[in-house]
mmCIF file of C-alpha atoms in Angstrom:
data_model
loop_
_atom_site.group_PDB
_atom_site.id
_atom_site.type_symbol
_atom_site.label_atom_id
_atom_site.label_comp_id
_atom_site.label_asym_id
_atom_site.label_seq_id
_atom_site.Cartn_x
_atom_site.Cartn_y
_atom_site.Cartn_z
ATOM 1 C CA UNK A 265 -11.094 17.097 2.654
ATOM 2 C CA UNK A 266 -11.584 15.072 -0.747
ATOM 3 C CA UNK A 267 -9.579 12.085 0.020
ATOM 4 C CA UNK A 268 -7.143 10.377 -3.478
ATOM 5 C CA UNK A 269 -9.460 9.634 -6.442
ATOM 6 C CA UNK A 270 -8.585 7.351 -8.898
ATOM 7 C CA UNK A 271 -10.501 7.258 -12.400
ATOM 8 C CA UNK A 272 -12.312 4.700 -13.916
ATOM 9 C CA UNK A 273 -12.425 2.152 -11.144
ATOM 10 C CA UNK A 274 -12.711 -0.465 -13.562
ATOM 11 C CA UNK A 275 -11.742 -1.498 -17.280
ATOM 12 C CA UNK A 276 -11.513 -3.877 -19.398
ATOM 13 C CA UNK A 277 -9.213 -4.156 -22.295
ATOM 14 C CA UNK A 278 -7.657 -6.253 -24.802
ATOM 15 C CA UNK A 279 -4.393 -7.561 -25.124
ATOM 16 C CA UNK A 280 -2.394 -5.476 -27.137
ATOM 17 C CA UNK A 281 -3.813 -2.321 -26.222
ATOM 18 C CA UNK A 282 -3.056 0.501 -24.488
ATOM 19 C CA UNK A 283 -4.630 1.880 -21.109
ATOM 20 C CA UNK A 284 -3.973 5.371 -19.402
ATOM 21 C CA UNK A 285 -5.179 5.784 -15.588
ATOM 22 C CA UNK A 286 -5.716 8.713 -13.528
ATOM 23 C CA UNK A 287 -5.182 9.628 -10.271
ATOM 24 C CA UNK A 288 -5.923 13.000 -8.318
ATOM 25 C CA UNK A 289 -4.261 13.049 -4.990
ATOM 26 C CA UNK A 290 -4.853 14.781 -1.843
ATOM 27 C CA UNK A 291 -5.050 18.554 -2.264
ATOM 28 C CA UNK A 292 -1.557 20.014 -0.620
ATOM 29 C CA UNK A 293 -0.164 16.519 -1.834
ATOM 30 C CA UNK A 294 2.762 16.809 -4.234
ATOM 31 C CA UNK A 295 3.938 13.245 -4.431
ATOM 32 C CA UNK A 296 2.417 10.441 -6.077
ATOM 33 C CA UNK A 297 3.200 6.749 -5.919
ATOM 34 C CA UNK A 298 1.658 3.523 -7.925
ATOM 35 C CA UNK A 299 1.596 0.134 -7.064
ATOM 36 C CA UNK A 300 0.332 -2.540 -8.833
ATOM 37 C CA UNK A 301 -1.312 -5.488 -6.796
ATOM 38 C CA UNK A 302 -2.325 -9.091 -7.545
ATOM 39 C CA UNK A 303 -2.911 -12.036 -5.424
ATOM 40 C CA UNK A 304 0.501 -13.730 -6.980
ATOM 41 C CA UNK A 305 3.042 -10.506 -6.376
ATOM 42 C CA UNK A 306 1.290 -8.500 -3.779
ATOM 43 C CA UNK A 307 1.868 -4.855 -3.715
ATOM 44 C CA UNK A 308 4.307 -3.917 -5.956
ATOM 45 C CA UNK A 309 5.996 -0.851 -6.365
ATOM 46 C CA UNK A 310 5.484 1.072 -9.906
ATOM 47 C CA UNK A 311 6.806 4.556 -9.553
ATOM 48 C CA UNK A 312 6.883 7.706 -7.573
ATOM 49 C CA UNK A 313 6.403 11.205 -8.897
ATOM 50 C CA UNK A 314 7.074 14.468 -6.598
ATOM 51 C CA UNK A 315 6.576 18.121 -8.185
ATOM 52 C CA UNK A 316 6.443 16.532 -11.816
ATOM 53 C CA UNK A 317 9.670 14.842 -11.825
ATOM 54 C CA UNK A 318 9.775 10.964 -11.249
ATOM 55 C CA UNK A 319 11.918 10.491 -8.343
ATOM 56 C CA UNK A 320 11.823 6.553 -8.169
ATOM 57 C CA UNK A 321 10.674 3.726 -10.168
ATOM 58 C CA UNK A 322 10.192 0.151 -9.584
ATOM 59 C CA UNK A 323 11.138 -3.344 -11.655
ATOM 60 C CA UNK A 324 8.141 -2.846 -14.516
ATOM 61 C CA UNK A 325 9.097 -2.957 -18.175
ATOM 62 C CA UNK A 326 9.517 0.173 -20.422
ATOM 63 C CA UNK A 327 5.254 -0.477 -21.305
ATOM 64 C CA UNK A 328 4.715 1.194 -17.779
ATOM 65 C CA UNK A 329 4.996 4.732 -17.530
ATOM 66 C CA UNK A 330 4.071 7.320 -15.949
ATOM 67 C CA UNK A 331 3.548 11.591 -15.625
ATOM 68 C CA UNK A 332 2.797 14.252 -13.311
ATOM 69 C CA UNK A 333 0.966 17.379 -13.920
ATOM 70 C CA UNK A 334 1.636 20.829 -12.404
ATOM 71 C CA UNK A 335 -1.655 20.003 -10.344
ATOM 72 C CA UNK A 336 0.312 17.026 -8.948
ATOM 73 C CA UNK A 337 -2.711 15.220 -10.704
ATOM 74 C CA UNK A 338 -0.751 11.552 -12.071
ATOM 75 C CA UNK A 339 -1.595 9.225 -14.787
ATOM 76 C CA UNK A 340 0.079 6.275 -15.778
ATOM 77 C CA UNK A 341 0.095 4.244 -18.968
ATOM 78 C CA UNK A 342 0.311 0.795 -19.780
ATOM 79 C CA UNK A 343 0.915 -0.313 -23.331
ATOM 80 C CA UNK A 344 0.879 -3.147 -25.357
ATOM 81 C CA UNK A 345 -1.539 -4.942 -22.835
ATOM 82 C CA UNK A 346 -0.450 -8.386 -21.789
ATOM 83 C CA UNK A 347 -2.651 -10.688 -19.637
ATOM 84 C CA UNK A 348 -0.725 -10.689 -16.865
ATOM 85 C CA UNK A 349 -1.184 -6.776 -16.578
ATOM 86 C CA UNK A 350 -4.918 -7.744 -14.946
ATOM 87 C CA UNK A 351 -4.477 -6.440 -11.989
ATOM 88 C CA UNK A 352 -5.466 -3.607 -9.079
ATOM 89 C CA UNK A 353 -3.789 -0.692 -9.568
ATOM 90 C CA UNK A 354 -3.380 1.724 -6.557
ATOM 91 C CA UNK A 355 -2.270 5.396 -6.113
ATOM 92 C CA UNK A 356 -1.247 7.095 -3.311
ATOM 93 C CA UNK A 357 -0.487 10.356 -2.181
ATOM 94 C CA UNK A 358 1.673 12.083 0.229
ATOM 95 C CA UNK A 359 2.701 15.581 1.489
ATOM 96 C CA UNK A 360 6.453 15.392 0.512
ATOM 97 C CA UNK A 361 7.247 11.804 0.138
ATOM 98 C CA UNK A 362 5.101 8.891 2.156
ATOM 99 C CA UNK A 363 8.351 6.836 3.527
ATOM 100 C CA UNK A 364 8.403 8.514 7.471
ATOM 101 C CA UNK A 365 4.777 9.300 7.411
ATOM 102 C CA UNK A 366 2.880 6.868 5.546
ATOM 103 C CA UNK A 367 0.598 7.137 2.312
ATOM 104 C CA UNK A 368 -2.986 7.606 1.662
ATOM 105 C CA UNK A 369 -4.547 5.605 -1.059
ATOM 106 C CA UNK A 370 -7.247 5.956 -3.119
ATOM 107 C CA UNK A 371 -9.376 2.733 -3.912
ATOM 108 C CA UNK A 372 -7.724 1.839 -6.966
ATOM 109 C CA UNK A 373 -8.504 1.049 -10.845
ATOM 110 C CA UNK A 374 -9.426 -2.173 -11.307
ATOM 111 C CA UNK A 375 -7.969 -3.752 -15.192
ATOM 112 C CA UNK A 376 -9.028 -6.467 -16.644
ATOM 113 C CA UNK A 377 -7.042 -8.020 -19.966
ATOM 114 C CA UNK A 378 -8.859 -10.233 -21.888
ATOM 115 C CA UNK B 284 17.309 -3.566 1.251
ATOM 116 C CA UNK B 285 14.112 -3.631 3.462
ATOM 117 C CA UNK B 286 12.084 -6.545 3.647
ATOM 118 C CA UNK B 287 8.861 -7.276 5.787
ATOM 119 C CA UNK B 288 7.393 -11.218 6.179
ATOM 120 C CA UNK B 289 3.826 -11.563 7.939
ATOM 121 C CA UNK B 290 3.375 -14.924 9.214
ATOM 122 C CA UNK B 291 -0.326 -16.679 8.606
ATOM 123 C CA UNK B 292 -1.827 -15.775 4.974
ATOM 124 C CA UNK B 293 -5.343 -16.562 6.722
ATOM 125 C CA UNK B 294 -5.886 -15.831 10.561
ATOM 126 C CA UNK B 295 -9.679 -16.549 11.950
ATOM 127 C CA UNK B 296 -10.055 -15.724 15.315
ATOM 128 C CA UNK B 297 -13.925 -15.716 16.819
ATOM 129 C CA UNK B 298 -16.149 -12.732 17.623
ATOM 130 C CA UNK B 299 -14.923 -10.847 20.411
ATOM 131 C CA UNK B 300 -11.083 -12.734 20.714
ATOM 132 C CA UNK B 301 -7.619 -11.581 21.069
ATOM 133 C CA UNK B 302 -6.431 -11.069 17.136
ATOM 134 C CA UNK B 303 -2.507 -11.281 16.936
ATOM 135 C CA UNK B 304 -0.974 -10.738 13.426
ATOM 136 C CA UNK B 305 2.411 -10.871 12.938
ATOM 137 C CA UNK B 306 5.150 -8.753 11.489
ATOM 138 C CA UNK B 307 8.831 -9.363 11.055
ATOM 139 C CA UNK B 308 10.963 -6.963 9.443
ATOM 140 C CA UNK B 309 14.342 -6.410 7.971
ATOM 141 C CA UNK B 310 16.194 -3.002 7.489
ATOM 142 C CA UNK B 311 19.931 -1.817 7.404
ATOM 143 C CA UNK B 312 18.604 1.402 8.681
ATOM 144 C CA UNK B 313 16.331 2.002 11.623
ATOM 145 C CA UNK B 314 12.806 1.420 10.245
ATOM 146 C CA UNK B 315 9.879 3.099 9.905
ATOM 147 C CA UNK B 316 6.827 0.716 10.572
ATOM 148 C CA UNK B 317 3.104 0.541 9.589
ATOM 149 C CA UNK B 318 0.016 -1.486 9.254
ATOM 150 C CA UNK B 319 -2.456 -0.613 6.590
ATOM 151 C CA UNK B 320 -5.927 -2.757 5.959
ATOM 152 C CA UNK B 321 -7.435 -3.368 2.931
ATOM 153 C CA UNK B 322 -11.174 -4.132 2.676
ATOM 154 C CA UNK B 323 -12.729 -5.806 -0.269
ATOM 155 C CA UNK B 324 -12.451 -3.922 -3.758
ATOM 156 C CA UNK B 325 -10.653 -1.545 -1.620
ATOM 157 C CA UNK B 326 -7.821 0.962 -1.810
ATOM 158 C CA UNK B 327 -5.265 0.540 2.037
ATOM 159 C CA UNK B 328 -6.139 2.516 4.609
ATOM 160 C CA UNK B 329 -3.323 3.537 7.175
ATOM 161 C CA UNK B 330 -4.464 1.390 10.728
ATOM 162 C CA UNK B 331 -1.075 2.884 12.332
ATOM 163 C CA UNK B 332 2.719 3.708 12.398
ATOM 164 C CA UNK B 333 6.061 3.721 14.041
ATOM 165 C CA UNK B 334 8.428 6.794 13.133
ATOM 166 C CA UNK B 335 11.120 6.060 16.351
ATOM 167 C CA UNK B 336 8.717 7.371 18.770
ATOM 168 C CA UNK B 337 6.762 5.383 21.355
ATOM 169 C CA UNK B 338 7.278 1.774 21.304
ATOM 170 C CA UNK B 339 3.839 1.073 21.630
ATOM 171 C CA UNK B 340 1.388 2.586 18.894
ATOM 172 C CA UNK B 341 -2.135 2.951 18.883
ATOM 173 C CA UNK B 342 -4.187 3.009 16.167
ATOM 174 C CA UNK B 343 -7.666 3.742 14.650
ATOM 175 C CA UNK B 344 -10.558 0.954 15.397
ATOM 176 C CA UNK B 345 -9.096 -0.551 17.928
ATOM 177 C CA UNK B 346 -5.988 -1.904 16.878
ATOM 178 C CA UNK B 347 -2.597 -1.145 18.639
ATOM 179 C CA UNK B 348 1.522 -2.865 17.565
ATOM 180 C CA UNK B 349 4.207 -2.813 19.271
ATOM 181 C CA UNK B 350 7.562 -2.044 18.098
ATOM 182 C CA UNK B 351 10.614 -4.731 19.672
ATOM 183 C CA UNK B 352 13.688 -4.221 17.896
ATOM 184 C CA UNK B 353 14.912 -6.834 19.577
ATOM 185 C CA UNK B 354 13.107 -9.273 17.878
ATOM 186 C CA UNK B 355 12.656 -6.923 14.639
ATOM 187 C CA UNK B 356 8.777 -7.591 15.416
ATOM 188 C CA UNK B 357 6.157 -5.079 14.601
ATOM 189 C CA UNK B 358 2.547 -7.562 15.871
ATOM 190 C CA UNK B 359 -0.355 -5.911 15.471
ATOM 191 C CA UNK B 360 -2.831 -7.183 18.137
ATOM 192 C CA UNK B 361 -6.580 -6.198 19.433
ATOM 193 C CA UNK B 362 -7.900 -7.119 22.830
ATOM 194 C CA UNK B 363 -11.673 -7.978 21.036
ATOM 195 C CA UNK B 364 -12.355 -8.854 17.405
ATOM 196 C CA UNK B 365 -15.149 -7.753 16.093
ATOM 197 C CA UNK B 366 -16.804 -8.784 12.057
ATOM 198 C CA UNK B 367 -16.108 -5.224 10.671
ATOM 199 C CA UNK B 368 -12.454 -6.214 11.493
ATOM 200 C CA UNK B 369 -12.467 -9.327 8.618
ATOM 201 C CA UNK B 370 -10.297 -7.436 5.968
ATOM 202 C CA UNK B 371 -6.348 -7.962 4.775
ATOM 203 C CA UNK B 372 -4.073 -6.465 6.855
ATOM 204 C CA UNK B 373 -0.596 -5.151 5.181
ATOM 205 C CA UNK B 374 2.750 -4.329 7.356
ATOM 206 C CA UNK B 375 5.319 -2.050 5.667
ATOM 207 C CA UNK B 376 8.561 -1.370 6.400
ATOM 208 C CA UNK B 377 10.533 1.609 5.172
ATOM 209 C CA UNK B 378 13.642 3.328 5.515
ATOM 210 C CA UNK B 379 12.734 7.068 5.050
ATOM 211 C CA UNK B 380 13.417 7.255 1.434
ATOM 212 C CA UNK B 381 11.464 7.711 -1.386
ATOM 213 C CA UNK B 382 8.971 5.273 -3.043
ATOM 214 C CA UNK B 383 10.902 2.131 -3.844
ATOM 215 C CA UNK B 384 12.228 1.704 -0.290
ATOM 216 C CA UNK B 385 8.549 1.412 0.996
ATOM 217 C CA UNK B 386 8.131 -2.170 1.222
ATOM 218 C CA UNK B 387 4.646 -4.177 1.878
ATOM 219 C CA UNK B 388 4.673 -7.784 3.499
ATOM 220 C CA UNK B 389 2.257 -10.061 1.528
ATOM 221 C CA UNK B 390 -0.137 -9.538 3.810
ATOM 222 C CA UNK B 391 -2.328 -11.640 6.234
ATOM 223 C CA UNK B 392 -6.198 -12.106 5.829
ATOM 224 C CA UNK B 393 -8.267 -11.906 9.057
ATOM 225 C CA UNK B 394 -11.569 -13.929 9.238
ATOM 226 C CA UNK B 395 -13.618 -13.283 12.362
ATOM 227 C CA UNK B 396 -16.231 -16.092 13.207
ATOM 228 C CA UNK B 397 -19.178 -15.494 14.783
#
């Protein structure tokens, strides 16, 4: 089966602007998590959506949100670009919640600020 | 809180070698334990995982941990290295809830000499 896809796999933006990212999880998959990664922080923890409702979110400012779609399909958002948003940005899906079982990952969105 | 260290940013081991990475973990809770790898410009891909069964866990590719709670070690080892094996290798540590309480060690990159 089609494995998590995550749309565009890279950007580039300027600061100040606004970016929106997709990701399409595992079909049967109904919760979503993002993580940001950079070779500073490491995997970070964004949020987690399950059945629409975002069920957990990380330490990001208010410019990173999120949404889930009846589909489970997830986008997030990042506004007001800063510099220090460059960065890989990773989705992953899971059946009910990845915790016990573990998470499958899709090969990330690559952003560049400039 | 959970919280995973890996110890070795860089490991190079040559062709065919015993490769050892190391995972130390705290959690309140009895953990759940994995090992993802990442390859270049790639999302994580699950290597293997501990959910309070076996001790011992085997893996895809080769690649096998063992959990001692003694020593709240979760080392990921395999008996021959081979260069498809050069990649970043992430341990995780989680406590069975939801998104936030998945927590990634920075993670420890594996060179493999010829």
């Amino acid at each position: 089966k089609a494995g998590v896809t995550q749309t565009p796999r890279y950007l580039i933006k300027t600061r100040g602007q606004q970016v929106t990212l997709s990701c399409s999880p595992i079909s049967g998959h109904r919760s979503v998590s993002w993580y940001q990664q950079t070779p500073g922080q490491g995997l970070q923890f964004l949020f987690e959506y399950f059945s629409e409702t975002q069920r957990n979110k990380g330490n990001f400012p208010g410019r990173f949100s999120g949404r889930q779609f009846s589909n489970s399909r997830s986008e997030m958002n990042v506004s007001t670009l800063e510099l220090g948003d460059s960065a890989l940005y990773l989705c992953a899906s899971s059946q009910v919640g990845g915790d016990r079982y573990g998470y499958t990952f899709g090969s990330g969105t690559r952003l560049t600020v400039v | 809180a959970q919280s995973v260290t890996q110890l070795g940013s860089h490991v190079s081991v040559s062709e065919g070698a015993l490769v050892l990475l190391r995972c130390n973990y705290s959690s309140s809770v009895p953990p759940y334990l994995f090992w993802y790898v990442q390859y270049p410009n790639q999302g994580l891909q699950l290597l293997l995982k501990y959910t309070s069964a076996a001790t011992l866990v085997k893996g895809i590719n080769g690649f096998e941990a063992e959990f001692k709670k003694s020593e709240t070690s979760f080392h990921l080892t395999k008996p021959s290295a081979h260069m498809s094996d050069a990649a970043e290798y992430f341990c995780a540590v989680s406590d069975g809830g939801y998104g936030q309480n998945f927590v990634f060690g920075p993670g420890t990159r594996l060179s493999v000499l010829p």
